[in-house]
Amino acid sequence: MDSERITVEISASFAEKLDEIAQRLGYTSRDEVVEEAVKRFLEGFESLGELDGGYS
């Protein structure tokens, strides 16, 4: 899968919660959690027939 670097700003409190979740679930980085969350978000739209598939 090709990657592209983007920057997303979130509040400090969200970042803190994200880090806690990442650690608790065994993710190696905040990036991994965000990528998984976006993937699931896109798959939700795909399941509604709103988008084409191919998110891996």
PDB file of N, CA and C in Angstrom:
ATOM      1  N   MET A   1       0.835  -1.172   0.000  1.00  0.00           N
ATOM      2  CA  MET A   1       0.000   0.000   0.000  1.00  0.00           C
ATOM      3  C   MET A   1       0.883   1.241   0.000  1.00  0.00           C
ATOM      4  N   ASP A   2       0.597   2.169  -0.876  1.00  0.00           N
ATOM      5  CA  ASP A   2       1.321   3.431  -0.910  1.00  0.00           C
ATOM      6  C   ASP A   2       0.916   4.279   0.284  1.00  0.00           C
ATOM      7  N   SER A   3       1.849   5.064   0.779  1.00  0.00           N
ATOM      8  CA  SER A   3       1.569   5.941   1.912  1.00  0.00           C
ATOM      9  C   SER A   3       1.786   7.386   1.510  1.00  0.00           C
ATOM     10  N   GLU A   4       1.073   8.253   2.174  1.00  0.00           N
ATOM     11  CA  GLU A   4       1.244   9.685   2.000  1.00  0.00           C
ATOM     12  C   GLU A   4       1.227  10.312   3.371  1.00  0.00           C
ATOM     13  N   ARG A   5       2.176  11.176   3.628  1.00  0.00           N
ATOM     14  CA  ARG A   5       2.240  11.836   4.933  1.00  0.00           C
ATOM     15  C   ARG A   5       1.294  13.031   4.919  1.00  0.00           C
ATOM     16  N   ILE A   6       0.442  13.094   5.943  1.00  0.00           N
ATOM     17  CA  ILE A   6      -0.437  14.243   6.125  1.00  0.00           C
ATOM     18  C   ILE A   6      -0.318  14.708   7.568  1.00  0.00           C
ATOM     19  N   THR A   7      -0.764  15.895   7.833  1.00  0.00           N
ATOM     20  CA  THR A   7      -0.751  16.432   9.188  1.00  0.00           C
ATOM     21  C   THR A   7      -2.186  16.691   9.604  1.00  0.00           C
ATOM     22  N   VAL A   8      -2.522  16.238  10.806  1.00  0.00           N
ATOM     23  CA  VAL A   8      -3.852  16.448  11.360  1.00  0.00           C
ATOM     24  C   VAL A   8      -3.669  17.030  12.755  1.00  0.00           C
ATOM     25  N   GLU A   9      -4.381  18.101  13.030  1.00  0.00           N
ATOM     26  CA  GLU A   9      -4.317  18.699  14.362  1.00  0.00           C
ATOM     27  C   GLU A   9      -5.530  18.267  15.167  1.00  0.00           C
ATOM     28  N   ILE A  10      -5.267  17.804  16.397  1.00  0.00           N
ATOM     29  CA  ILE A  10      -6.334  17.438  17.324  1.00  0.00           C
ATOM     30  C   ILE A  10      -6.007  18.086  18.667  1.00  0.00           C
ATOM     31  N   SER A  11      -6.989  18.180  19.507  1.00  0.00           N
ATOM     32  CA  SER A  11      -6.768  18.795  20.823  1.00  0.00           C
ATOM     33  C   SER A  11      -5.813  17.933  21.648  1.00  0.00           C
ATOM     34  N   ALA A  12      -5.172  18.571  22.591  1.00  0.00           N
ATOM     35  CA  ALA A  12      -4.238  17.864  23.467  1.00  0.00           C
ATOM     36  C   ALA A  12      -4.941  16.755  24.243  1.00  0.00           C
ATOM     37  N   SER A  13      -6.189  16.993  24.646  1.00  0.00           N
ATOM     38  CA  SER A  13      -6.907  15.970  25.414  1.00  0.00           C
ATOM     39  C   SER A  13      -7.225  14.752  24.536  1.00  0.00           C
ATOM     40  N   PHE A  14      -7.565  14.986  23.251  1.00  0.00           N
ATOM     41  CA  PHE A  14      -7.782  13.860  22.330  1.00  0.00           C
ATOM     42  C   PHE A  14      -6.480  13.082  22.128  1.00  0.00           C
ATOM     43  N   ALA A  15      -5.373  13.793  21.969  1.00  0.00           N
ATOM     44  CA  ALA A  15      -4.079  13.136  21.765  1.00  0.00           C
ATOM     45  C   ALA A  15      -3.723  12.263  22.960  1.00  0.00           C
ATOM     46  N   GLU A  16      -4.002  12.775  24.144  1.00  0.00           N
ATOM     47  CA  GLU A  16      -3.732  12.021  25.361  1.00  0.00           C
ATOM     48  C   GLU A  16      -4.555  10.731  25.407  1.00  0.00           C
ATOM     49  N   LYS A  17      -5.846  10.848  25.087  1.00  0.00           N
ATOM     50  CA  LYS A  17      -6.719   9.671  25.067  1.00  0.00           C
ATOM     51  C   LYS A  17      -6.279   8.691  23.985  1.00  0.00           C
ATOM     52  N   LEU A  18      -5.882   9.222  22.846  1.00  0.00           N
ATOM     53  CA  LEU A  18      -5.413   8.386  21.749  1.00  0.00           C
ATOM     54  C   LEU A  18      -4.182   7.586  22.162  1.00  0.00           C
ATOM     55  N   ASP A  19      -3.259   8.240  22.851  1.00  0.00           N
ATOM     56  CA  ASP A  19      -2.054   7.557  23.330  1.00  0.00           C
ATOM     57  C   ASP A  19      -2.396   6.458  24.333  1.00  0.00           C
ATOM     58  N   GLU A  20      -3.354   6.729  25.229  1.00  0.00           N
ATOM     59  CA  GLU A  20      -3.774   5.721  26.210  1.00  0.00           C
ATOM     60  C   GLU A  20      -4.361   4.496  25.511  1.00  0.00           C
ATOM     61  N   ILE A  21      -5.219   4.748  24.530  1.00  0.00           N
ATOM     62  CA  ILE A  21      -5.842   3.644  23.779  1.00  0.00           C
ATOM     63  C   ILE A  21      -4.788   2.857  23.025  1.00  0.00           C
ATOM     64  N   ALA A  22      -3.864   3.558  22.393  1.00  0.00           N
ATOM     65  CA  ALA A  22      -2.800   2.895  21.633  1.00  0.00           C
ATOM     66  C   ALA A  22      -2.015   1.950  22.533  1.00  0.00           C
ATOM     67  N   GLN A  23      -1.635   2.441  23.690  1.00  0.00           N
ATOM     68  CA  GLN A  23      -0.863   1.625  24.621  1.00  0.00           C
ATOM     69  C   GLN A  23      -1.687   0.430  25.111  1.00  0.00           C
ATOM     70  N   ARG A  24      -2.924   0.677  25.486  1.00  0.00           N
ATOM     71  CA  ARG A  24      -3.785  -0.379  26.026  1.00  0.00           C
ATOM     72  C   ARG A  24      -4.031  -1.487  25.012  1.00  0.00           C
ATOM     73  N   LEU A  25      -4.175  -1.111  23.738  1.00  0.00           N
ATOM     74  CA  LEU A  25      -4.494  -2.098  22.711  1.00  0.00           C
ATOM     75  C   LEU A  25      -3.270  -2.666  22.004  1.00  0.00           C
ATOM     76  N   GLY A  26      -2.089  -2.224  22.400  1.00  0.00           N
ATOM     77  CA  GLY A  26      -0.868  -2.793  21.860  1.00  0.00           C
ATOM     78  C   GLY A  26      -0.415  -2.211  20.530  1.00  0.00           C
ATOM     79  N   TYR A  27      -0.938  -1.054  20.159  1.00  0.00           N
ATOM     80  CA  TYR A  27      -0.458  -0.391  18.950  1.00  0.00           C
ATOM     81  C   TYR A  27       0.931   0.160  19.226  1.00  0.00           C
ATOM     82  N   THR A  28       1.740   0.252  18.173  1.00  0.00           N
ATOM     83  CA  THR A  28       3.104   0.729  18.355  1.00  0.00           C
ATOM     84  C   THR A  28       3.209   2.249  18.256  1.00  0.00           C
ATOM     85  N   SER A  29       2.155   2.891  17.734  1.00  0.00           N
ATOM     86  CA  SER A  29       2.218   4.344  17.595  1.00  0.00           C
ATOM     87  C   SER A  29       0.820   4.932  17.483  1.00  0.00           C
ATOM     88  N   ARG A  30       0.738   6.224  17.699  1.00  0.00           N
ATOM     89  CA  ARG A  30      -0.493   6.967  17.506  1.00  0.00           C
ATOM     90  C   ARG A  30      -0.913   6.879  16.040  1.00  0.00           C
ATOM     91  N   ASP A  31       0.063   6.932  15.139  1.00  0.00           N
ATOM     92  CA  ASP A  31      -0.221   6.846  13.706  1.00  0.00           C
ATOM     93  C   ASP A  31      -0.995   5.574  13.358  1.00  0.00           C
ATOM     94  N   GLU A  32      -0.589   4.482  13.976  1.00  0.00           N
ATOM     95  CA  GLU A  32      -1.243   3.198  13.717  1.00  0.00           C
ATOM     96  C   GLU A  32      -2.717   3.233  14.118  1.00  0.00           C
ATOM     97  N   VAL A  33      -3.005   3.847  15.251  1.00  0.00           N
ATOM     98  CA  VAL A  33      -4.384   3.951  15.731  1.00  0.00           C
ATOM     99  C   VAL A  33      -5.211   4.812  14.780  1.00  0.00           C
ATOM    100  N   VAL A  34      -4.655   5.941  14.383  1.00  0.00           N
ATOM    101  CA  VAL A  34      -5.372   6.846  13.487  1.00  0.00           C
ATOM    102  C   VAL A  34      -5.623   6.172  12.144  1.00  0.00           C
ATOM    103  N   GLU A  35      -4.626   5.488  11.612  1.00  0.00           N
ATOM    104  CA  GLU A  35      -4.802   4.804  10.327  1.00  0.00           C
ATOM    105  C   GLU A  35      -5.900   3.740  10.431  1.00  0.00           C
ATOM    106  N   GLU A  36      -5.912   2.977  11.507  1.00  0.00           N
ATOM    107  CA  GLU A  36      -6.940   1.956  11.709  1.00  0.00           C
ATOM    108  C   GLU A  36      -8.323   2.598  11.819  1.00  0.00           C
ATOM    109  N   ALA A  37      -8.411   3.708  12.538  1.00  0.00           N
ATOM    110  CA  ALA A  37      -9.692   4.392  12.700  1.00  0.00           C
ATOM    111  C   ALA A  37     -10.210   4.914  11.364  1.00  0.00           C
ATOM    112  N   VAL A  38      -9.335   5.504  10.560  1.00  0.00           N
ATOM    113  CA  VAL A  38      -9.739   6.017   9.254  1.00  0.00           C
ATOM    114  C   VAL A  38     -10.153   4.863   8.345  1.00  0.00           C
ATOM    115  N   LYS A  39      -9.409   3.770   8.404  1.00  0.00           N
ATOM    116  CA  LYS A  39      -9.743   2.586   7.594  1.00  0.00           C
ATOM    117  C   LYS A  39     -11.146   2.093   7.939  1.00  0.00           C
ATOM    118  N   ARG A  40     -11.438   1.986   9.220  1.00  0.00           N
ATOM    119  CA  ARG A  40     -12.772   1.521   9.637  1.00  0.00           C
ATOM    120  C   ARG A  40     -13.862   2.510   9.231  1.00  0.00           C
ATOM    121  N   PHE A  41     -13.567   3.791   9.309  1.00  0.00           N
ATOM    122  CA  PHE A  41     -14.500   4.832   8.883  1.00  0.00           C
ATOM    123  C   PHE A  41     -14.827   4.663   7.398  1.00  0.00           C
ATOM    124  N   LEU A  42     -13.803   4.491   6.579  1.00  0.00           N
ATOM    125  CA  LEU A  42     -14.001   4.315   5.142  1.00  0.00           C
ATOM    126  C   LEU A  42     -14.738   3.020   4.825  1.00  0.00           C
ATOM    127  N   GLU A  43     -14.420   1.953   5.551  1.00  0.00           N
ATOM    128  CA  GLU A  43     -15.114   0.678   5.349  1.00  0.00           C
ATOM    129  C   GLU A  43     -16.596   0.799   5.685  1.00  0.00           C
ATOM    130  N   GLY A  44     -16.929   1.638   6.663  1.00  0.00           N
ATOM    131  CA  GLY A  44     -18.329   1.873   6.999  1.00  0.00           C
ATOM    132  C   GLY A  44     -19.080   2.491   5.833  1.00  0.00           C
ATOM    133  N   PHE A  45     -18.473   3.469   5.192  1.00  0.00           N
ATOM    134  CA  PHE A  45     -19.091   4.077   4.016  1.00  0.00           C
ATOM    135  C   PHE A  45     -19.167   3.079   2.870  1.00  0.00           C
ATOM    136  N   GLU A  46     -18.124   2.260   2.737  1.00  0.00           N
ATOM    137  CA  GLU A  46     -18.117   1.231   1.690  1.00  0.00           C
ATOM    138  C   GLU A  46     -19.279   0.266   1.887  1.00  0.00           C
ATOM    139  N   SER A  47     -19.526  -0.121   3.126  1.00  0.00           N
ATOM    140  CA  SER A  47     -20.604  -1.074   3.394  1.00  0.00           C
ATOM    141  C   SER A  47     -21.976  -0.471   3.092  1.00  0.00           C
ATOM    142  N   LEU A  48     -22.061   0.846   3.112  1.00  0.00           N
ATOM    143  CA  LEU A  48     -23.310   1.524   2.762  1.00  0.00           C
ATOM    144  C   LEU A  48     -23.424   1.764   1.259  1.00  0.00           C
ATOM    145  N   GLY A  49     -22.401   1.340   0.515  1.00  0.00           N
ATOM    146  CA  GLY A  49     -22.415   1.529  -0.925  1.00  0.00           C
ATOM    147  C   GLY A  49     -22.018   2.930  -1.343  1.00  0.00           C
ATOM    148  N   GLU A  50     -21.434   3.684  -0.426  1.00  0.00           N
ATOM    149  CA  GLU A  50     -21.065   5.071  -0.709  1.00  0.00           C
ATOM    150  C   GLU A  50     -19.696   5.202  -1.370  1.00  0.00           C
ATOM    151  N   LEU A  51     -18.805   4.225  -1.164  1.00  0.00           N
ATOM    152  CA  LEU A  51     -17.443   4.293  -1.686  1.00  0.00           C
ATOM    153  C   LEU A  51     -17.044   2.964  -2.288  1.00  0.00           C
ATOM    154  N   ASP A  52     -16.054   2.990  -3.171  1.00  0.00           N
ATOM    155  CA  ASP A  52     -15.452   1.757  -3.676  1.00  0.00           C
ATOM    156  C   ASP A  52     -14.539   1.198  -2.591  1.00  0.00           C
ATOM    157  N   GLY A  53     -14.272  -0.102  -2.635  1.00  0.00           N
ATOM    158  CA  GLY A  53     -13.432  -0.757  -1.626  1.00  0.00           C
ATOM    159  C   GLY A  53     -11.957  -0.568  -1.867  1.00  0.00           C
ATOM    160  N   GLY A  54     -11.156  -1.349  -1.124  1.00  0.00           N
ATOM    161  CA  GLY A  54      -9.713  -1.349  -1.295  1.00  0.00           C
ATOM    162  C   GLY A  54      -8.933  -0.610  -0.239  1.00  0.00           C
ATOM    163  N   TYR A  55      -9.328  -0.746   1.023  1.00  0.00           N
ATOM    164  CA  TYR A  55      -8.617  -0.073   2.103  1.00  0.00           C
ATOM    165  C   TYR A  55      -7.884  -1.105   2.931  1.00  0.00           C
ATOM    166  N   SER A  56      -6.597  -1.272   2.637  1.00  0.00           N
ATOM    167  CA  SER A  56      -5.808  -2.207   3.433  1.00  0.00           C
ATOM    168  C   SER A  56      -4.527  -1.581   3.876  1.00  0.00           C
TER     169      SER A  56
END
